[in-house]
Short mmCIF file of N, CA and C and ligand atoms in Angstrom, two decimals:
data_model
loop_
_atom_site.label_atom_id
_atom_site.label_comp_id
_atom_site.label_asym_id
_atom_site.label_seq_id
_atom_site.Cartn_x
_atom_site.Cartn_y
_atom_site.Cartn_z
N UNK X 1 7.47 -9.37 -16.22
CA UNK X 1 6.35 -9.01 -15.34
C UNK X 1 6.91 -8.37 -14.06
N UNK X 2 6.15 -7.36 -13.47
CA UNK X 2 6.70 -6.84 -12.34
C UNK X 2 6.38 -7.14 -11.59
N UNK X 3 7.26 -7.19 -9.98
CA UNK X 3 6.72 -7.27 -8.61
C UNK X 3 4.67 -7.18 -8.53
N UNK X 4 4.61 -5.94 -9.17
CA UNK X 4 3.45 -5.31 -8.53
C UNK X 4 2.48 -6.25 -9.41
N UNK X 5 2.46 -6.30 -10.73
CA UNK X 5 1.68 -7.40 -11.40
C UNK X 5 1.91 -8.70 -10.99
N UNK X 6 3.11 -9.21 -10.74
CA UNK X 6 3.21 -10.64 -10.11
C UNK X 6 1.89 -10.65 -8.79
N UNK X 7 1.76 -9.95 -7.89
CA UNK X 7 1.54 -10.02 -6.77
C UNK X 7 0.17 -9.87 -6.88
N UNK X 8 -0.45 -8.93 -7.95
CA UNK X 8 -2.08 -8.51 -8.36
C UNK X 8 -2.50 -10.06 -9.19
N UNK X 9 -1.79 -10.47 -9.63
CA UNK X 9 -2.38 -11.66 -10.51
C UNK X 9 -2.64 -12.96 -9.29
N UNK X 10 -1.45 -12.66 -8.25
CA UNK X 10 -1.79 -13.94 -6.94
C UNK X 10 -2.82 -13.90 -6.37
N UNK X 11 -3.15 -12.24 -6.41
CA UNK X 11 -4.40 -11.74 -5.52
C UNK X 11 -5.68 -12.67 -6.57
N UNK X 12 -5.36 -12.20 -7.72
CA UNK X 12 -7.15 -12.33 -8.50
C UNK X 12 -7.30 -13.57 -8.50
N UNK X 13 -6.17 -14.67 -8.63
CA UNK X 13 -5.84 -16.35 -8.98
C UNK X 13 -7.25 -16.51 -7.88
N UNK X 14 -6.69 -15.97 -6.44
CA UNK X 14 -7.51 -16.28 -5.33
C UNK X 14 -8.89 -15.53 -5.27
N UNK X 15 -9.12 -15.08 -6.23
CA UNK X 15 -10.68 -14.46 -6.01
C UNK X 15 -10.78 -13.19 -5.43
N UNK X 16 -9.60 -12.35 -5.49
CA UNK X 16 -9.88 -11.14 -4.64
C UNK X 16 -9.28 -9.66 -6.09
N UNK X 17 -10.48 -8.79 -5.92
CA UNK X 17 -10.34 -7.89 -6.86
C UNK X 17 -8.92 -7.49 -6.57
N UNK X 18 -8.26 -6.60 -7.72
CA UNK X 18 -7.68 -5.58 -7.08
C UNK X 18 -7.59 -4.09 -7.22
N UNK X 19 -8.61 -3.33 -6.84
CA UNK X 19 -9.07 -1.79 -7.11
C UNK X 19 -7.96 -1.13 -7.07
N UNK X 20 -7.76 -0.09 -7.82
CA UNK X 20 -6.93 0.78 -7.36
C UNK X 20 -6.42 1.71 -6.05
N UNK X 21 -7.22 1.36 -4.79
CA UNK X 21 -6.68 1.28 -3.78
C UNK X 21 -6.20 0.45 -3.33
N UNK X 22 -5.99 -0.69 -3.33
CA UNK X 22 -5.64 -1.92 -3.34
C UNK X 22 -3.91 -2.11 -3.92
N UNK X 23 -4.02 -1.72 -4.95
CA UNK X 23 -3.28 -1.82 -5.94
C UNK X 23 -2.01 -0.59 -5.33
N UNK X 24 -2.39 0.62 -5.09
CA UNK X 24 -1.68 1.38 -4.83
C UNK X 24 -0.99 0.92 -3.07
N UNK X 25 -1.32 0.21 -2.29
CA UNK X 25 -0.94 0.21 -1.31
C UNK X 25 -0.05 -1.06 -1.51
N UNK X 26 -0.33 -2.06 -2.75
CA UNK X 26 0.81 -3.17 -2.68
C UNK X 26 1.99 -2.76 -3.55
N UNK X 27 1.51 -1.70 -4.07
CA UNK X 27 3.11 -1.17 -4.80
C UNK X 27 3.74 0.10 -3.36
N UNK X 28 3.08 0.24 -2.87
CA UNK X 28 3.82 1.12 -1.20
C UNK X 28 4.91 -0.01 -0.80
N UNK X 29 4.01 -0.64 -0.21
CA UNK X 29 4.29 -2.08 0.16
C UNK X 29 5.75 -2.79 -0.39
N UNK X 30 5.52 -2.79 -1.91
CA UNK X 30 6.81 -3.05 -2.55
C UNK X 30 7.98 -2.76 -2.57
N UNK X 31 7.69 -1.29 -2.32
CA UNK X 31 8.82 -0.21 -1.84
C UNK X 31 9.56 0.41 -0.73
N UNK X 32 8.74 -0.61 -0.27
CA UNK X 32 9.68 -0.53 1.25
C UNK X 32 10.74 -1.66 1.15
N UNK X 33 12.21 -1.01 1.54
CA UNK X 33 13.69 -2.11 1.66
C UNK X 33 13.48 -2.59 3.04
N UNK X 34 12.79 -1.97 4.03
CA UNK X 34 12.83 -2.35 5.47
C UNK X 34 11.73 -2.40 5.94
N UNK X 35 11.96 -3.00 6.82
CA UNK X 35 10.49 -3.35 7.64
C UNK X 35 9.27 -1.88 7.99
N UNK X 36 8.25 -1.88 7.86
CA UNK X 36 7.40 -0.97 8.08
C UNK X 36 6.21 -1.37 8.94
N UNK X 37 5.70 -0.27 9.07
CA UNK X 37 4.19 -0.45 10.11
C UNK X 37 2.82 -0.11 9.51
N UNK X 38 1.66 -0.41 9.64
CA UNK X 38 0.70 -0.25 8.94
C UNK X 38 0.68 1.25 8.79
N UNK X 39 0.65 2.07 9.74
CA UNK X 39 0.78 3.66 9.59
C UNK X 39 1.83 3.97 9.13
N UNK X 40 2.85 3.82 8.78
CA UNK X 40 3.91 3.89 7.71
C UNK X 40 3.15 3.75 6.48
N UNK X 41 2.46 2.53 5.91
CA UNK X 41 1.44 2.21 4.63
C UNK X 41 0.47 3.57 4.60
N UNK X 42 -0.47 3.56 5.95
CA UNK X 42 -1.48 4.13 5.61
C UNK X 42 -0.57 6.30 5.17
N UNK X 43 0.49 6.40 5.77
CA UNK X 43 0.92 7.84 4.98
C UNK X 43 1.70 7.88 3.66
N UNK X 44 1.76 6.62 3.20
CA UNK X 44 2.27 6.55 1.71
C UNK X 44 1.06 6.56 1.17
N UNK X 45 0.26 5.81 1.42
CA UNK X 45 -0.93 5.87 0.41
C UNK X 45 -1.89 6.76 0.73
N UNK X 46 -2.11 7.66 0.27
CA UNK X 46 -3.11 8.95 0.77
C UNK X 46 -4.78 8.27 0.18
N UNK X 47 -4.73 7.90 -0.53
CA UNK X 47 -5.88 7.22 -1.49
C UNK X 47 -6.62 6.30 -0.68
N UNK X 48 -5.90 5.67 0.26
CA UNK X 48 -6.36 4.34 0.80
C UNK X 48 -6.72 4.33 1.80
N UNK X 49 -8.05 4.02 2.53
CA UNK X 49 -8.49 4.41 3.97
C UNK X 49 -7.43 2.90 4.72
N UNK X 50 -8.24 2.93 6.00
CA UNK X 50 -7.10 2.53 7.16
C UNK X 50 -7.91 0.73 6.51
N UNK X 51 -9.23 0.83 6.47
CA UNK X 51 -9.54 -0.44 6.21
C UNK X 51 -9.40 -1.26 5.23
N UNK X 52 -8.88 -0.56 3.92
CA UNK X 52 -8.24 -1.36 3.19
C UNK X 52 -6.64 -1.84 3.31
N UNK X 53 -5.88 -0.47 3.81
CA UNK X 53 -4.56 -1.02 4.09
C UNK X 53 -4.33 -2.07 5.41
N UNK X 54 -5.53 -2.47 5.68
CA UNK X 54 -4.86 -3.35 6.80
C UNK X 54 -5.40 -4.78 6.48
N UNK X 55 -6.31 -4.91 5.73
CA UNK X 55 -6.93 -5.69 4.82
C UNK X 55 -5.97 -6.23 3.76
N UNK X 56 -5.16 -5.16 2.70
CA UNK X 56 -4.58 -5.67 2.07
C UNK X 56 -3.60 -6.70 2.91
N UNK X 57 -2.80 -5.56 3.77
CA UNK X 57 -1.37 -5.78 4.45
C UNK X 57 -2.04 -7.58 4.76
N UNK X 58 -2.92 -8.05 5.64
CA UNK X 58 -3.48 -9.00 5.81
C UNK X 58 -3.49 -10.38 4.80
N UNK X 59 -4.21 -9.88 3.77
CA UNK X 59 -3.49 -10.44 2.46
C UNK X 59 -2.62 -10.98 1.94
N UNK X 60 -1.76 -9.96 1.86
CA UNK X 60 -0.21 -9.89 1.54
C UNK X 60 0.22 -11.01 2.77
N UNK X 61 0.35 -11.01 3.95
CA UNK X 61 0.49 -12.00 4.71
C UNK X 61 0.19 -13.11 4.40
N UNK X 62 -1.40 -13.54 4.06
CA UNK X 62 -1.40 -15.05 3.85
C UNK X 62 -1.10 -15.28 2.46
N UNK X 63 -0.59 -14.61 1.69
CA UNK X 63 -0.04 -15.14 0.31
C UNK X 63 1.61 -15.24 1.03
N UNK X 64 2.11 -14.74 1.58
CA UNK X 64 3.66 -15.06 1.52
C UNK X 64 4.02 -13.96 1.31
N UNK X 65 3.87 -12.66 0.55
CA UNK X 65 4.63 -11.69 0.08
C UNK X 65 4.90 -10.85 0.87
N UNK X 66 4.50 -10.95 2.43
CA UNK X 66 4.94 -10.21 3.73
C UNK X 66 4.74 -10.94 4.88
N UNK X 67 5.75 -10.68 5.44
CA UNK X 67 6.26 -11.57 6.66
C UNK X 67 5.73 -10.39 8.05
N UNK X 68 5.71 -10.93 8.93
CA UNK X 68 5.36 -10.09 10.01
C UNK X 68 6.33 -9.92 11.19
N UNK X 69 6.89 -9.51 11.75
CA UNK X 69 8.09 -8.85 12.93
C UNK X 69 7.75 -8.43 13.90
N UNK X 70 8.24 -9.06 14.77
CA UNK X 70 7.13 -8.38 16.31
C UNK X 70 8.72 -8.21 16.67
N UNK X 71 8.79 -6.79 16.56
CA UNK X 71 10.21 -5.88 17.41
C UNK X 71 10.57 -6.29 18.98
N UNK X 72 11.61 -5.96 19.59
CA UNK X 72 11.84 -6.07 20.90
C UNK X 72 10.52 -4.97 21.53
N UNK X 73 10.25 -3.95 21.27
CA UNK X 73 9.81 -2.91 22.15
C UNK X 73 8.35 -3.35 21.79
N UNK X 74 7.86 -4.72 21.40
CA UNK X 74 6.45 -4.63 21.28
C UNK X 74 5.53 -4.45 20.52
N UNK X 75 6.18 -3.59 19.21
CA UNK X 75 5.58 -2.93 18.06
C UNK X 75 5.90 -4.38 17.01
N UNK X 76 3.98 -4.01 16.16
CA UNK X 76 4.14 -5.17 15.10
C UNK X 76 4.41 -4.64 13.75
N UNK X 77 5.66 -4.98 13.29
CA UNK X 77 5.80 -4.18 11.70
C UNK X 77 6.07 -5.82 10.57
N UNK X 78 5.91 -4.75 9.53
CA UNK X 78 5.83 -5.91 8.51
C UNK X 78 7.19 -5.79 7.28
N UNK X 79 7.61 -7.04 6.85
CA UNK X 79 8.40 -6.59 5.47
C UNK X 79 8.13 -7.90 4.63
N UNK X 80 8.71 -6.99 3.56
CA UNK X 80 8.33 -8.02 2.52
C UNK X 80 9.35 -9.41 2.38
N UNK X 81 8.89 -10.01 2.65
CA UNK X 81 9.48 -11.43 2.52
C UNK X 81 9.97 -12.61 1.52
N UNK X 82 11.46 -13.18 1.58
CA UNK X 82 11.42 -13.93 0.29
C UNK X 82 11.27 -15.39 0.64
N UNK X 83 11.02 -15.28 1.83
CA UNK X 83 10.44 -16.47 2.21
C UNK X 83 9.18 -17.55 1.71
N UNK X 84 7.96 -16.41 1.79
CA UNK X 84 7.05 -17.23 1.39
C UNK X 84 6.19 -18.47 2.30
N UNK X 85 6.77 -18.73 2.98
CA UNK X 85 6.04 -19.81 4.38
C UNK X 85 6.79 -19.26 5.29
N UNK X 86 6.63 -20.28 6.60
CA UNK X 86 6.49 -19.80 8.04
C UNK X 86 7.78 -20.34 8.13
N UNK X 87 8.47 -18.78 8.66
CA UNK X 87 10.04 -18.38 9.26
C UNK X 87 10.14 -17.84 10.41
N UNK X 88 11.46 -17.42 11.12
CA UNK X 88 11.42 -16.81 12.36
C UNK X 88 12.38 -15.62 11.72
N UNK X 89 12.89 -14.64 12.35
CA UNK X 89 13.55 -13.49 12.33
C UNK X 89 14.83 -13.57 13.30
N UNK X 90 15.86 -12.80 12.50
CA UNK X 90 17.04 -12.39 13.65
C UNK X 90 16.53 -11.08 13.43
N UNK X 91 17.11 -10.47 15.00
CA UNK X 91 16.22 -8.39 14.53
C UNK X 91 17.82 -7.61 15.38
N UNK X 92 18.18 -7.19 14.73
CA UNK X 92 19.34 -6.52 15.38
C UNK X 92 18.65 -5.16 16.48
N UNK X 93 19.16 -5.29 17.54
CA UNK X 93 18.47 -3.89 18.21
C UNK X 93 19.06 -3.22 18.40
N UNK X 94 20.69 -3.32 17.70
CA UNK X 94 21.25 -2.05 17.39
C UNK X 94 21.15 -1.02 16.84
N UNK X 95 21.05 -1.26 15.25
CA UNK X 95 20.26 -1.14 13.97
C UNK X 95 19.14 -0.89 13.45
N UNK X 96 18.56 -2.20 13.87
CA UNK X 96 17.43 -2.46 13.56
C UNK X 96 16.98 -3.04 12.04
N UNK X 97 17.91 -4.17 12.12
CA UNK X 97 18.33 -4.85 10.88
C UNK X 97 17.36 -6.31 11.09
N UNK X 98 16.50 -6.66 10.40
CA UNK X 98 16.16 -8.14 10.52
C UNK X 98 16.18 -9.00 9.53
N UNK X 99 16.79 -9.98 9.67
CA UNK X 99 17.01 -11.19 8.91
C UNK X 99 15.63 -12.55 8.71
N UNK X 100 15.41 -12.55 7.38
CA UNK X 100 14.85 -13.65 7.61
C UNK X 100 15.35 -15.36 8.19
N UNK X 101 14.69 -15.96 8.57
CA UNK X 101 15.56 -17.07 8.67
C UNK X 101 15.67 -18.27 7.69
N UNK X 102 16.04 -19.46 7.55
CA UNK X 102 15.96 -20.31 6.29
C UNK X 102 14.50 -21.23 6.82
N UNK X 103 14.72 -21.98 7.97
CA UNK X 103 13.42 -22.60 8.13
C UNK X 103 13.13 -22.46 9.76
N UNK X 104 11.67 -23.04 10.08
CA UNK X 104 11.45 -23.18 11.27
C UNK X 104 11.91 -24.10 12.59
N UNK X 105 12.85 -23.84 13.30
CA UNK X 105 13.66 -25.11 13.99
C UNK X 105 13.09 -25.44 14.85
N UNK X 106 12.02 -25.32 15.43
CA UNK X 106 10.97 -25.80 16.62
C UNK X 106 10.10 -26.97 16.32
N UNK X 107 10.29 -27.30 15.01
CA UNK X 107 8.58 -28.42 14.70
C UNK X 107 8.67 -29.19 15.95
N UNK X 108 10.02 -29.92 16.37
CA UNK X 108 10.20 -30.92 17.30
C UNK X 108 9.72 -31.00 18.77
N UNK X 109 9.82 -28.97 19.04
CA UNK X 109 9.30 -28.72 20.07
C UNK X 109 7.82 -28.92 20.41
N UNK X 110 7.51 -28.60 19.21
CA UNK X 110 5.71 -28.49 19.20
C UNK X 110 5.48 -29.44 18.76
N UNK X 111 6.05 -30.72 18.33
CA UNK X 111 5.08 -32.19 18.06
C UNK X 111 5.04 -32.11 19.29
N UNK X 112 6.52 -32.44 20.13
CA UNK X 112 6.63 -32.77 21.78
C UNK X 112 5.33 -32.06 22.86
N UNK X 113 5.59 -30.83 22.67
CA UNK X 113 4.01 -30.10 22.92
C UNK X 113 3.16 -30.54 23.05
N UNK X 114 2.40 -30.84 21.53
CA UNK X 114 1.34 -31.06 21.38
C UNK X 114 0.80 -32.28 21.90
N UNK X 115 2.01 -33.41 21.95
CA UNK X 115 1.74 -35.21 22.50
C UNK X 115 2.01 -34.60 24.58
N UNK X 116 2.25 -33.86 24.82
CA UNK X 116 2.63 -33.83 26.11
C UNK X 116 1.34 -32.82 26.94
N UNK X 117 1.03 -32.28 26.25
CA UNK X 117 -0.17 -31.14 26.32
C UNK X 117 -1.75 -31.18 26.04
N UNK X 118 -1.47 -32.25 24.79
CA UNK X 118 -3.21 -32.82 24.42
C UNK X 118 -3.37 -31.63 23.41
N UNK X 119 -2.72 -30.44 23.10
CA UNK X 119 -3.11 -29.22 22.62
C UNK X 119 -2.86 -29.37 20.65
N UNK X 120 -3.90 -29.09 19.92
CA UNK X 120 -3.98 -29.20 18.43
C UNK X 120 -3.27 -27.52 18.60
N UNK X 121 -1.57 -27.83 18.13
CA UNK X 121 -1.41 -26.41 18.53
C UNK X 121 -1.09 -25.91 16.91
N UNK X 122 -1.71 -24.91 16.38
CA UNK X 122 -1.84 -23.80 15.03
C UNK X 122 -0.82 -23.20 14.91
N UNK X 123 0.28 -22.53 15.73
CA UNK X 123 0.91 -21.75 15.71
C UNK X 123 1.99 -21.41 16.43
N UNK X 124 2.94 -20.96 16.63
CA UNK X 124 3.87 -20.07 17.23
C UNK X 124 5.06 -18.66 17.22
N UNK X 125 5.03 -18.18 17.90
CA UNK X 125 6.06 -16.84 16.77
C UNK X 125 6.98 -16.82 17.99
N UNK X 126 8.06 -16.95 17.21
CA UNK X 126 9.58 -17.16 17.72
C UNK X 126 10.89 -16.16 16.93
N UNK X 127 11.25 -14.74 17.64
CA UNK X 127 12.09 -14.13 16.86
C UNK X 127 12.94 -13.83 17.74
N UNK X 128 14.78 -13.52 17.53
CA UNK X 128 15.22 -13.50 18.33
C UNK X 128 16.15 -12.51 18.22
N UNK X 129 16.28 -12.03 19.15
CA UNK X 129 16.84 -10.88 18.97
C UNK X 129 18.23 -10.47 19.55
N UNK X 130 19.00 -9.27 19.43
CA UNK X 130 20.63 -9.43 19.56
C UNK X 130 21.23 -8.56 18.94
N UNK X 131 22.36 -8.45 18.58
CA UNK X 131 23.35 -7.24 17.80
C UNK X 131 24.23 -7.97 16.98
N UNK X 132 23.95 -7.83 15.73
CA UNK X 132 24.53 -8.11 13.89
C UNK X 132 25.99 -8.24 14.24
N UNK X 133 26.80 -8.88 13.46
CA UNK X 133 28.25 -8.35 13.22
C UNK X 133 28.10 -7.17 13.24
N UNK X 134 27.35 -6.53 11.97
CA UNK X 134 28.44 -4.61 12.26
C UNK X 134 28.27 -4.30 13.86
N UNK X 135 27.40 -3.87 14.23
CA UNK X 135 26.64 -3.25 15.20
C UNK X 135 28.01 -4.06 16.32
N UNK X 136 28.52 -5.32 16.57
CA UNK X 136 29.16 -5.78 17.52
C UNK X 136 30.65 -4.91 16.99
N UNK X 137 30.97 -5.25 15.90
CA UNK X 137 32.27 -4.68 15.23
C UNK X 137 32.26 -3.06 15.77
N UNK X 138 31.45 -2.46 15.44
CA UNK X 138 31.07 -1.12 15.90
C UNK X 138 31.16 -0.60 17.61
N UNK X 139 31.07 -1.59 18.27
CA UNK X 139 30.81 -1.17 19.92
C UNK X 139 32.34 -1.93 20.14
N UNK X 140 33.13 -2.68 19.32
CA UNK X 140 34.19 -3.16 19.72
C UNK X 140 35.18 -1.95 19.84
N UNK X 141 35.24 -1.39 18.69
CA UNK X 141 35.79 -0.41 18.19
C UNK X 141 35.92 0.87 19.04
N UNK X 142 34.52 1.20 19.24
CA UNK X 142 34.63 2.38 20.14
C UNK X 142 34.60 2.33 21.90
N UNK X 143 34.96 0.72 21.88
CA UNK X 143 35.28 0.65 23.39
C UNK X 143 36.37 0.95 23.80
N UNK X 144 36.40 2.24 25.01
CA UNK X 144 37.91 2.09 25.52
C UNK X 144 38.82 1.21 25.39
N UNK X 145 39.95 1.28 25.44
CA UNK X 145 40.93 0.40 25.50
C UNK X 145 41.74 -0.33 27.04
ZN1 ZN D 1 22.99 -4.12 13.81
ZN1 ZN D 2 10.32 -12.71 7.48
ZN1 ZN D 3 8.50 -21.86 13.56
#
């Protein structure tokens, strides 16, 4: 079974068609190796207005099969994720390389939070950012001596 059928059968499990606009924007989707932006989606898929690709992309989020990246400069892009639940990111801003991470290391912060605050807290997004081995190996290299 492929990516693109794996991912259409998660969709229908949950009650959601999948039209061939639909369909064509989660195989875009698939095909991206690196992180992308909804307007990245919406010029691969010519077929697909803006309200389904952001709908799907949306989707694709709460199933797991895309993770979301909020860059240093502000911009929100997405990649596909082998994660599956809630991770944080390393994002190289050399590059522009991002790593998923293995798990979330804050729970402790946010029980503490939540007993110190009174706050039923839902959420947090925590990514951190910096320069990869290469990217350091690389500026080592071409530093004067
Ligand atoms: Zn890098
Ligand atoms: Zn991720
Ligand atoms: Zn977390």
């Amino acid at each position: 079974m492929s990516d693109l059928e794996a991912v259409s059968l998660k969709l229908e499990a949950r009650g959601y068609r999948v039209t061939p606009p639909r369909r064509a924007v989660i195989a875009a989707v698939l095909q991206q190796d690196a992180h992308f932006t909804a307007d990245d989606l919406l010029h691969r898929c010519r077929g697909a207005g803006r309200a389904t690709v952001f709908r799907t992309i949306r989707l694709l989020t709460e199933l797991g099969v895309v993770c979301r990246v909020l860059l240093e400069d502000g911009s929100l892009h997405y990649r596909v994720s082998e994660r599956g639940r809630h991770h944080h990111h390393l994002v190289c801003t050399g590059c522009g390389k991002v790593q998923d991470l293995d798990e979330c290391s804050v729970t402790d912060l946010v029980r503490e939070l939540s007993r110190s605050s009174g706050y039923e807290i839902d959420g947090h997004w925590l990514e951190f950012y910096g320069h990869c081995a290469g990217c350091r190996t690389e500026a080592t290299v071409g530093a004067p001596a």
